[in-house]
mmCIF file of C-alpha atoms in Angstrom:
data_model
loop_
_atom_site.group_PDB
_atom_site.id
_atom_site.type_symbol
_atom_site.label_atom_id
_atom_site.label_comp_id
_atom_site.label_asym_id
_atom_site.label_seq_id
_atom_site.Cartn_x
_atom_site.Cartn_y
_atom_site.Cartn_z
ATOM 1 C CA UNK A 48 32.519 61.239 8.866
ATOM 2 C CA UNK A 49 29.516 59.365 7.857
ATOM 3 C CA UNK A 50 28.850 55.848 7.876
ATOM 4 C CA UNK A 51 28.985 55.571 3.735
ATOM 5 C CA UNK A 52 32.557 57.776 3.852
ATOM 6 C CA UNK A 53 33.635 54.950 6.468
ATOM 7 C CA UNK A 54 32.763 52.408 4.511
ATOM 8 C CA UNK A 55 34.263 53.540 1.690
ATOM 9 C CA UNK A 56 38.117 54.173 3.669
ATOM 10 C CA UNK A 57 37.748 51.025 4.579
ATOM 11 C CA UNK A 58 37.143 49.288 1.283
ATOM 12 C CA UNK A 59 40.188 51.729 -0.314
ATOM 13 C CA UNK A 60 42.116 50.340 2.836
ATOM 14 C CA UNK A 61 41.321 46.260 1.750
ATOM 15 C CA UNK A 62 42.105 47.571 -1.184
ATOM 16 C CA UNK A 63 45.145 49.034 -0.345
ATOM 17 C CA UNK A 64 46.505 45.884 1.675
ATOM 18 C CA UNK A 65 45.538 43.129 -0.554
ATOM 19 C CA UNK A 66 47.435 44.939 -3.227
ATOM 20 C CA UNK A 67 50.595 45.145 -0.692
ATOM 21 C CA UNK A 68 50.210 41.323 -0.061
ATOM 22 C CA UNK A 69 50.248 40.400 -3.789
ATOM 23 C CA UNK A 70 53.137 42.828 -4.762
ATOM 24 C CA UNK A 71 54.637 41.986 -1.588
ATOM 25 C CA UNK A 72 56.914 38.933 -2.550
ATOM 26 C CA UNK A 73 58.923 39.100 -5.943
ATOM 27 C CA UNK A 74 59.702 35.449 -5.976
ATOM 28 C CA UNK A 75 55.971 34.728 -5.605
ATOM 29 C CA UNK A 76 56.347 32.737 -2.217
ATOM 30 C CA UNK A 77 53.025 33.849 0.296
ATOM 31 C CA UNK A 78 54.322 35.658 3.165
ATOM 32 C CA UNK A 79 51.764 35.777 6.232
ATOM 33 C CA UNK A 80 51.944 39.578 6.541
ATOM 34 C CA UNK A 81 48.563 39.557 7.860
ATOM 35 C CA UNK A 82 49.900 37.247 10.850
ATOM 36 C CA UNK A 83 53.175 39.278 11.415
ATOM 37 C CA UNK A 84 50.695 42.596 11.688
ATOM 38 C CA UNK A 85 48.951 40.401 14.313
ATOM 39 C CA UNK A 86 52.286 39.684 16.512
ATOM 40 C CA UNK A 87 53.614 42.669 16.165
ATOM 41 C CA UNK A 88 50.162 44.127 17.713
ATOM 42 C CA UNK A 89 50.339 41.414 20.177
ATOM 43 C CA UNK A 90 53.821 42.361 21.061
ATOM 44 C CA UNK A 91 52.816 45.896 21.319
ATOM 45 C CA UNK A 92 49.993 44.492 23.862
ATOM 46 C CA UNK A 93 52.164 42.732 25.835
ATOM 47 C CA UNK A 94 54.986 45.423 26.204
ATOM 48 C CA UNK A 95 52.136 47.546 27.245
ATOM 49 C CA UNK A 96 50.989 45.974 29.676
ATOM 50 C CA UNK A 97 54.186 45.112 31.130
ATOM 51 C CA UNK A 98 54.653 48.966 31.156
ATOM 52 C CA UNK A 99 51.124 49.510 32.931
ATOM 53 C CA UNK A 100 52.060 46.873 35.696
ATOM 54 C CA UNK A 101 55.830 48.663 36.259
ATOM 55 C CA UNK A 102 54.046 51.824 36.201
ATOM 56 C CA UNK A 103 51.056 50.949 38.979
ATOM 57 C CA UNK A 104 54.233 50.047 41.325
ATOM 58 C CA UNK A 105 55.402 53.136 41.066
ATOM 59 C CA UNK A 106 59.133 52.477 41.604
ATOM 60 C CA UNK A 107 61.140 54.944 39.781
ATOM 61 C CA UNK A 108 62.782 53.585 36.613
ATOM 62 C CA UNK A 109 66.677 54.072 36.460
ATOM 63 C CA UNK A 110 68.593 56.860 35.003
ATOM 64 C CA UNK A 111 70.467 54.021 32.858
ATOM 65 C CA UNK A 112 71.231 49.922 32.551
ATOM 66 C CA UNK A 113 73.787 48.883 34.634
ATOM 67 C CA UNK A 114 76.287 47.430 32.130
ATOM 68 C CA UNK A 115 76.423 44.111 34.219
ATOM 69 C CA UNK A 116 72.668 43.551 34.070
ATOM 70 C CA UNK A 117 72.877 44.064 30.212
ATOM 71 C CA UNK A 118 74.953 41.881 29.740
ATOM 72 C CA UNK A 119 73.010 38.825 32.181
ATOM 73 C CA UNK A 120 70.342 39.670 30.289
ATOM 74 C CA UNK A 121 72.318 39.317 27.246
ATOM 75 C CA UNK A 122 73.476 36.148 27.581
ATOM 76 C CA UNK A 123 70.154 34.766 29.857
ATOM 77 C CA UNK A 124 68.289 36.251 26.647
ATOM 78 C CA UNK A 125 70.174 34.273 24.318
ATOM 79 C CA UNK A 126 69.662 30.404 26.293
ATOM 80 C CA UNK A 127 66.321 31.084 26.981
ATOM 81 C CA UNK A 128 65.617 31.986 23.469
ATOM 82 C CA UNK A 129 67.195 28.688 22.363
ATOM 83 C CA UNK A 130 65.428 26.545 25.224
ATOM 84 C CA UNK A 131 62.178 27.426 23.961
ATOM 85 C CA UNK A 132 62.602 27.609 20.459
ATOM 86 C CA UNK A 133 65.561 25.078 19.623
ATOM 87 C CA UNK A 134 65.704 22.184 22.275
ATOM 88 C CA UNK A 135 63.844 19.175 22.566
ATOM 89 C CA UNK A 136 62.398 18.965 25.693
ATOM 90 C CA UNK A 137 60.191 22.536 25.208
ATOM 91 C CA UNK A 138 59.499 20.426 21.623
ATOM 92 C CA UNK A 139 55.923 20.013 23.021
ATOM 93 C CA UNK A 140 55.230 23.271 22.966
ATOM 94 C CA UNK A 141 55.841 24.241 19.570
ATOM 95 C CA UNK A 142 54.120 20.907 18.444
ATOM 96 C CA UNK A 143 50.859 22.520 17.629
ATOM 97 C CA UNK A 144 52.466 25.336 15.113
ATOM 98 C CA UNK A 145 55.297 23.219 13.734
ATOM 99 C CA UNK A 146 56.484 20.025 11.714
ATOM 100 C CA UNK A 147 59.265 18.451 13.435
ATOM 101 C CA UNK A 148 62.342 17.935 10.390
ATOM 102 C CA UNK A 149 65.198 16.414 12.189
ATOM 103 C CA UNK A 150 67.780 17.231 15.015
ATOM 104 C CA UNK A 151 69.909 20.370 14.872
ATOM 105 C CA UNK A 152 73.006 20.060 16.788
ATOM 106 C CA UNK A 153 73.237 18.939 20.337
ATOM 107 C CA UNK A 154 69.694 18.871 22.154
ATOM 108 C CA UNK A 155 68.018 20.908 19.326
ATOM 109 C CA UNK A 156 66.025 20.225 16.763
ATOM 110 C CA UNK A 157 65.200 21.913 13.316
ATOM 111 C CA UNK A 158 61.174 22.071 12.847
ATOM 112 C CA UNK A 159 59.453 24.278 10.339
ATOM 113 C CA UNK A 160 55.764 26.238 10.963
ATOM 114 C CA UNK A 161 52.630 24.663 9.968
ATOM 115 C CA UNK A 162 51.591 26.290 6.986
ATOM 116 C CA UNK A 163 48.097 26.945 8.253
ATOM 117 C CA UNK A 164 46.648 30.303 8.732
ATOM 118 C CA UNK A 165 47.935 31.772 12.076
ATOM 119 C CA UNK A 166 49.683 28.718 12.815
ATOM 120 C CA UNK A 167 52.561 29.911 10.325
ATOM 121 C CA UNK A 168 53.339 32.796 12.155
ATOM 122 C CA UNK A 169 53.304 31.498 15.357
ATOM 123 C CA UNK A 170 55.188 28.706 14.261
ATOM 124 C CA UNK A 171 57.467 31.100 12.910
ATOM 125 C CA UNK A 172 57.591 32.843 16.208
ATOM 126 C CA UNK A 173 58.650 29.742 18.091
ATOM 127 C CA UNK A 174 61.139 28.123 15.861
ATOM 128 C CA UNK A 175 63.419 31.139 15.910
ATOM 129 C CA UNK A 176 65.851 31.802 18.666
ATOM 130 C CA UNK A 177 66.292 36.140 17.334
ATOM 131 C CA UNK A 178 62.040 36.356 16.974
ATOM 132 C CA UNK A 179 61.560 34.778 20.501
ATOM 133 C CA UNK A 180 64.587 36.729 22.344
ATOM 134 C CA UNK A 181 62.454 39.996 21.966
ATOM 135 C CA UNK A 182 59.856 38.940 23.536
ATOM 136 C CA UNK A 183 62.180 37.126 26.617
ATOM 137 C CA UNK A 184 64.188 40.621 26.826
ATOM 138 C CA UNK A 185 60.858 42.344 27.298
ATOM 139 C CA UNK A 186 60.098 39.450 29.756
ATOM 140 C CA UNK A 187 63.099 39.831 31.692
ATOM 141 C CA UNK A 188 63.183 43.607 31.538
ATOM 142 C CA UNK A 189 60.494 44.109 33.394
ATOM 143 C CA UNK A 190 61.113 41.180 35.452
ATOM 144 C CA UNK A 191 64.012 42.976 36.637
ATOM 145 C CA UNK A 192 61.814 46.226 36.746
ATOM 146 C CA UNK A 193 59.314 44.089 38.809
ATOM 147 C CA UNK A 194 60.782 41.568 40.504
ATOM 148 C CA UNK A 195 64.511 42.512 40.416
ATOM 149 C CA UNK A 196 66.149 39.933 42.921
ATOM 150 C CA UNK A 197 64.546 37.052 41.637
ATOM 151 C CA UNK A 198 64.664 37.907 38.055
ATOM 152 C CA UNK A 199 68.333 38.219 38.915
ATOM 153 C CA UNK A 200 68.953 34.865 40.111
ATOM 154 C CA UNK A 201 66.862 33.224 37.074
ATOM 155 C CA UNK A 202 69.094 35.153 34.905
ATOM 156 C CA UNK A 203 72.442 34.015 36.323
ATOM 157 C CA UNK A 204 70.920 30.147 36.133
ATOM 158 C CA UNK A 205 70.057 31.007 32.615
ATOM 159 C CA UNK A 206 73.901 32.363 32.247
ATOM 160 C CA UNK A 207 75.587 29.478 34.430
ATOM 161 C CA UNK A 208 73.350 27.254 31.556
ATOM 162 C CA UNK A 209 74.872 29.433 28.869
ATOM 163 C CA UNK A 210 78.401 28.491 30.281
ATOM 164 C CA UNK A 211 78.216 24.887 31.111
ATOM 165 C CA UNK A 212 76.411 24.485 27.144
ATOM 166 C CA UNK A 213 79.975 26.534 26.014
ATOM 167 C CA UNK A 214 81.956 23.977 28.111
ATOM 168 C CA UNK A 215 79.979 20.528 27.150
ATOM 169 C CA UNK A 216 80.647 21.679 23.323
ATOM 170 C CA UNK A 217 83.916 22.505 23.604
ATOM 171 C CA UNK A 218 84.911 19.269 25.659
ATOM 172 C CA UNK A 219 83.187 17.480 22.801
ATOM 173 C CA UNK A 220 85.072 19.064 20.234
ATOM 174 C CA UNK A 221 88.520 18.781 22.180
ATOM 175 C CA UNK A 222 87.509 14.969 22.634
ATOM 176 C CA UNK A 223 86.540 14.815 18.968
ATOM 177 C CA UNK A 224 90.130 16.356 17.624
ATOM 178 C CA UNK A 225 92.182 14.149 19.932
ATOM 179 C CA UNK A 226 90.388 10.657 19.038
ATOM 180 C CA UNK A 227 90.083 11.515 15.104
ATOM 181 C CA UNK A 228 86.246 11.081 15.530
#
């Protein structure tokens, strides 16, 4: 190919995408598909490099998950996901890419992305608990690929977290139903 038939693939390909980001949304409400292309190529990245690093060690993968390590990571997934997107103290670092609204049930708060550029997409990213828990599974995967004793232990304080947050709530409800408050 020469540099005018380049050009011109590449124009047909603007072309292409700014026609998929008009036609994109039916109720007419700008989605930042040009940001999610960006994390997902990020996430891509990222798993890949975790990969490289789990590869240079050369430790042989296993045949198969052990059931009980899916399921600490299950559950450490899930409350580390919801420390860093939901709870107040890890507010400040979603401050940059997001409004604050109000609080959201115990400890959490509800905060919505910046509408600015990237910043709605990472915002995005980091107010949801489901978006963020695929990038902490990757973390903790290859944590455990990596470093599995210690990635162990930070998953069962993650899980023991899990637990005592099941236990405060339902004390408080338990309280809540016996006192008519």
């Amino acid at each position: 190919m020469d540099a005018t038939s380049d050009g011109r693939l590449a124009e047909r390909l603007r072309r292409r995408w700014r026609r998929t980001e008009r036609t994109y949304s039916a109720a007419g409400e700008d989605r930042p598909l040009r940001g999610y292309l960006a994390a997902m190529a990020a996430f891509g990245v990222y798993t890949a490099g975790w990969a490289t690093v789990v590869g240079m060690r050369g430790r042989p993968l296993p045949d198969r998950p052990v059931p009980w390590d899916v399921a600490l990571t299950a559950v450490a997934t899930f409350r580390l996901s919801r420390l860093l997107s939901k709870a107040s103290v890890t507010s400040p670092l979603r401050a940059p890419f997001t409004v604050f609204q109000g609080p959201q049930g115990p400890a959490e708060l509800h905060e919505e992305a910046r509408p600015e550029g990237a910043k709605d997409t990472v915002g995005e990213l980091v107010t949801c608990p489901f978006c963020m828990s695929v990038w902490v599974a990757s973390t903790l995967t290859a944590g455990q690929l990596l470093w599995p004793r210690a990635t162990r232990i930070t998953m069962g304080a993650l899980t023991a977290l899990a637990g005592a947050d099941a236990l405060q709530l339902t004390y408080g409800a338990l309280v809540a139903k016996t006192t008519g408050e």
